[in-house]
Amino acid sequence: MTHDPMKEHIEYMRMAVEMARRGMNSDEGGPFGAVVVKDGKVVGRGNNRVTSSCDPTAHAEVTAIRDACANLNTYQLTGCTIYTSCEPCPMCLGAIYWARPDKVYYGNTKRDAAEINFDDDFIYRELELPMEKRKIPFIPLGREEAIATFREWAAKEDKKLY
């Protein structure tokens, strides 16, 4: 019998979709789910919990990353694959890059999400604008004091790089 890796990928994606369905049906948040897999084993699960946790960062990918990192006792997911029911939003994309998994598979597209009123395109447009033209003002303040911690970090000999 031959090993079919695509069947495994499809099964993990089904798990992510089921996480989305369960979270949606239990009124935890929107229809988004994710699983993190390492060495053929699910090490993290997450679904959107924005409304139930009153946390705008509790997206499926973020909750799955947090779960996987806690279960693996690490802050990076090298050697892992993330399966998510939808193409990641800008925040989740950033979290994924910080977590450093090997690969990401996604189900729905960001266009599919926009069609059900989860449209993150405005964030992508905002990122391209200069700070002074963004909808939310970003105002520099206190750099002279804040830069001291960066200098301390640069000089810290026992820091853990990530």
mmCIF file of C-alpha atoms in Angstrom:
data_model
loop_
_atom_site.group_PDB
_atom_site.id
_atom_site.type_symbol
_atom_site.label_atom_id
_atom_site.label_comp_id
_atom_site.label_asym_id
_atom_site.label_seq_id
_atom_site.Cartn_x
_atom_site.Cartn_y
_atom_site.Cartn_z
ATOM 1 C CA MET A 1 0.000 0.000 0.000
ATOM 2 C CA THR A 2 1.413 3.368 -1.008
ATOM 3 C CA HIS A 3 1.505 6.360 1.304
ATOM 4 C CA ASP A 4 -0.538 9.289 0.000
ATOM 5 C CA PRO A 5 0.543 12.535 1.706
ATOM 6 C CA MET A 6 -2.276 14.456 -0.010
ATOM 7 C CA LYS A 7 -4.834 12.364 1.892
ATOM 8 C CA GLU A 8 -3.158 13.392 5.142
ATOM 9 C CA HIS A 9 -3.211 17.060 4.141
ATOM 10 C CA ILE A 10 -6.892 16.807 3.285
ATOM 11 C CA GLU A 11 -7.638 15.148 6.630
ATOM 12 C CA TYR A 12 -5.856 17.917 8.554
ATOM 13 C CA MET A 13 -7.746 20.525 6.540
ATOM 14 C CA ARG A 14 -10.993 18.760 7.427
ATOM 15 C CA MET A 15 -9.986 19.068 11.093
ATOM 16 C CA ALA A 16 -9.421 22.808 10.644
ATOM 17 C CA VAL A 17 -12.812 23.178 8.958
ATOM 18 C CA GLU A 18 -14.437 21.196 11.770
ATOM 19 C CA MET A 19 -12.785 23.517 14.316
ATOM 20 C CA ALA A 20 -14.343 26.433 12.400
ATOM 21 C CA ARG A 21 -17.758 24.792 12.397
ATOM 22 C CA ARG A 22 -17.633 23.898 16.107
ATOM 23 C CA GLY A 23 -16.546 27.381 17.138
ATOM 24 C CA MET A 24 -19.166 29.019 14.945
ATOM 25 C CA ASN A 25 -21.966 26.742 16.183
ATOM 26 C CA SER A 26 -21.015 27.266 19.835
ATOM 27 C CA ASP A 27 -21.053 31.056 19.268
ATOM 28 C CA GLU A 28 -17.369 31.482 20.105
ATOM 29 C CA GLY A 29 -16.674 33.571 17.011
ATOM 30 C CA GLY A 30 -16.568 33.562 13.236
ATOM 31 C CA PRO A 31 -16.278 30.526 10.958
ATOM 32 C CA PHE A 32 -12.518 30.032 11.143
ATOM 33 C CA GLY A 33 -10.462 27.085 12.389
ATOM 34 C CA ALA A 34 -6.848 25.945 12.357
ATOM 35 C CA VAL A 35 -4.654 23.039 13.408
ATOM 36 C CA VAL A 36 -0.889 22.783 13.781
ATOM 37 C CA VAL A 37 0.769 19.493 12.884
ATOM 38 C CA LYS A 38 4.259 18.232 13.709
ATOM 39 C CA ASP A 39 5.627 14.838 12.739
ATOM 40 C CA GLY A 40 2.172 13.584 11.762
ATOM 41 C CA LYS A 41 0.548 14.601 15.050
ATOM 42 C CA VAL A 42 -1.831 17.495 15.769
ATOM 43 C CA VAL A 43 -0.033 19.616 18.375
ATOM 44 C CA GLY A 44 -2.285 22.678 18.334
ATOM 45 C CA ARG A 45 -5.910 23.491 17.672
ATOM 46 C CA GLY A 46 -7.751 26.761 17.433
ATOM 47 C CA ASN A 47 -10.907 28.406 16.300
ATOM 48 C CA ASN A 48 -11.975 32.013 16.152
ATOM 49 C CA ARG A 49 -12.883 33.182 19.667
ATOM 50 C CA VAL A 50 -13.019 36.928 19.114
ATOM 51 C CA THR A 51 -16.541 37.534 20.355
ATOM 52 C CA SER A 52 -16.594 34.977 23.180
ATOM 53 C CA SER A 53 -13.268 36.084 24.649
ATOM 54 C CA CYS A 54 -13.647 39.799 23.888
ATOM 55 C CA ASP A 55 -10.199 39.555 22.292
ATOM 56 C CA PRO A 56 -9.792 40.933 18.761
ATOM 57 C CA THR A 57 -6.572 38.922 18.394
ATOM 58 C CA ALA A 58 -8.230 35.551 19.136
ATOM 59 C CA HIS A 59 -8.304 34.453 15.505
ATOM 60 C CA ALA A 60 -8.114 30.751 14.676
ATOM 61 C CA GLU A 61 -4.483 30.793 13.566
ATOM 62 C CA VAL A 62 -3.385 32.764 16.623
ATOM 63 C CA THR A 63 -5.232 30.477 19.050
ATOM 64 C CA ALA A 64 -3.809 27.392 17.294
ATOM 65 C CA ILE A 65 -0.282 28.842 17.392
ATOM 66 C CA ARG A 66 -0.660 29.631 21.104
ATOM 67 C CA ASP A 67 -1.940 26.114 21.781
ATOM 68 C CA ALA A 68 0.864 24.462 19.795
ATOM 69 C CA CYS A 69 3.565 26.572 21.421
ATOM 70 C CA ALA A 70 2.211 25.762 24.892
ATOM 71 C CA ASN A 71 2.003 22.042 24.070
ATOM 72 C CA LEU A 72 5.508 21.969 22.570
ATOM 73 C CA ASN A 73 6.969 24.348 25.171
ATOM 74 C CA THR A 74 8.495 26.568 22.516
ATOM 75 C CA TYR A 75 7.966 29.958 20.923
ATOM 76 C CA GLN A 76 8.688 28.812 17.374
ATOM 77 C CA LEU A 77 6.988 26.183 15.270
ATOM 78 C CA THR A 78 9.888 25.041 13.119
ATOM 79 C CA GLY A 79 9.072 21.608 11.713
ATOM 80 C CA CYS A 80 5.333 22.284 11.898
ATOM 81 C CA THR A 81 2.637 22.790 9.293
ATOM 82 C CA ILE A 82 -0.428 24.961 9.836
ATOM 83 C CA TYR A 83 -3.754 24.056 8.253
ATOM 84 C CA THR A 84 -6.252 26.899 8.347
ATOM 85 C CA SER A 85 -9.790 27.011 7.025
ATOM 86 C CA CYS A 86 -9.183 30.429 5.425
ATOM 87 C CA GLU A 87 -6.325 32.404 3.948
ATOM 88 C CA PRO A 88 -4.820 34.295 6.907
ATOM 89 C CA CYS A 89 -5.626 37.940 7.578
ATOM 90 C CA PRO A 90 -2.725 40.406 7.950
ATOM 91 C CA MET A 91 -2.507 39.892 11.735
ATOM 92 C CA CYS A 92 -2.467 36.098 11.435
ATOM 93 C CA LEU A 93 0.008 36.303 8.588
ATOM 94 C CA GLY A 94 2.323 38.252 10.895
ATOM 95 C CA ALA A 95 1.812 35.730 13.709
ATOM 96 C CA ILE A 96 2.574 32.873 11.314
ATOM 97 C CA TYR A 97 5.817 34.486 10.191
ATOM 98 C CA TRP A 98 6.836 35.090 13.818
ATOM 99 C CA ALA A 99 6.046 31.446 14.672
ATOM 100 C CA ARG A 100 8.108 30.213 11.712
ATOM 101 C CA PRO A 101 6.263 27.043 10.648
ATOM 102 C CA ASP A 102 7.549 25.204 7.607
ATOM 103 C CA LYS A 103 4.339 25.501 5.579
ATOM 104 C CA VAL A 104 0.725 26.721 5.635
ATOM 105 C CA TYR A 105 -2.256 25.192 3.834
ATOM 106 C CA TYR A 106 -5.470 27.218 3.631
ATOM 107 C CA GLY A 107 -9.020 26.481 2.514
ATOM 108 C CA ASN A 108 -11.112 29.547 1.747
ATOM 109 C CA THR A 109 -9.543 32.620 0.161
ATOM 110 C CA LYS A 110 -9.558 36.160 1.519
ATOM 111 C CA ARG A 111 -12.041 36.971 -1.262
ATOM 112 C CA ASP A 112 -14.353 34.229 0.059
ATOM 113 C CA ALA A 113 -14.069 35.822 3.524
ATOM 114 C CA ALA A 114 -14.850 39.273 2.129
ATOM 115 C CA GLU A 115 -18.039 37.884 0.579
ATOM 116 C CA ILE A 116 -19.352 37.058 4.084
ATOM 117 C CA ASN A 117 -18.264 40.449 5.500
ATOM 118 C CA PHE A 118 -14.812 39.492 6.813
ATOM 119 C CA ASP A 119 -12.934 41.892 4.554
ATOM 120 C CA ASP A 120 -9.378 42.668 5.609
ATOM 121 C CA ASP A 121 -8.415 44.399 2.388
ATOM 122 C CA PHE A 122 -8.637 47.799 4.098
ATOM 123 C CA ILE A 123 -5.765 46.752 6.391
ATOM 124 C CA TYR A 124 -3.565 45.869 3.422
ATOM 125 C CA ARG A 125 -4.386 49.297 1.929
ATOM 126 C CA GLU A 126 -3.629 51.035 5.245
ATOM 127 C CA LEU A 127 -0.202 49.401 5.440
ATOM 128 C CA GLU A 128 0.742 50.983 2.132
ATOM 129 C CA LEU A 129 -0.126 54.499 3.337
ATOM 130 C CA PRO A 130 2.286 56.837 5.109
ATOM 131 C CA MET A 131 1.545 56.966 8.860
ATOM 132 C CA GLU A 132 -0.003 60.427 8.644
ATOM 133 C CA LYS A 133 -2.593 59.265 6.078
ATOM 134 C CA ARG A 134 -3.890 56.221 7.961
ATOM 135 C CA LYS A 135 -7.414 56.113 9.413
ATOM 136 C CA ILE A 136 -6.009 55.578 12.916
ATOM 137 C CA PRO A 137 -3.372 58.214 13.736
ATOM 138 C CA PHE A 138 0.090 56.857 14.612
ATOM 139 C CA ILE A 139 2.016 59.552 16.460
ATOM 140 C CA PRO A 140 5.663 59.240 17.495
ATOM 141 C CA LEU A 141 6.143 59.999 21.201
ATOM 142 C CA GLY A 142 8.893 59.495 23.775
ATOM 143 C CA ARG A 143 11.514 57.898 21.552
ATOM 144 C CA GLU A 144 14.335 59.383 23.602
ATOM 145 C CA GLU A 145 13.163 57.400 26.637
ATOM 146 C CA ALA A 146 12.031 54.298 24.765
ATOM 147 C CA ILE A 147 15.286 53.868 22.832
ATOM 148 C CA ALA A 148 17.087 53.232 26.129
ATOM 149 C CA THR A 149 15.502 49.779 26.387
ATOM 150 C CA PHE A 150 16.671 48.958 22.859
ATOM 151 C CA ARG A 151 20.219 49.971 23.792
ATOM 152 C CA GLU A 152 19.990 47.828 26.935
ATOM 153 C CA TRP A 153 18.776 44.883 24.835
ATOM 154 C CA ALA A 154 21.630 45.342 22.343
ATOM 155 C CA ALA A 155 24.146 45.265 25.220
ATOM 156 C CA LYS A 156 22.489 42.362 27.074
ATOM 157 C CA GLU A 157 24.862 39.421 26.878
ATOM 158 C CA ASP A 158 22.471 36.693 28.035
ATOM 159 C CA LYS A 159 19.547 37.502 25.721
ATOM 160 C CA LYS A 160 17.676 34.751 23.933
ATOM 161 C CA LEU A 161 17.401 35.636 20.261
ATOM 162 C CA TYR A 162 14.262 34.819 18.312
#
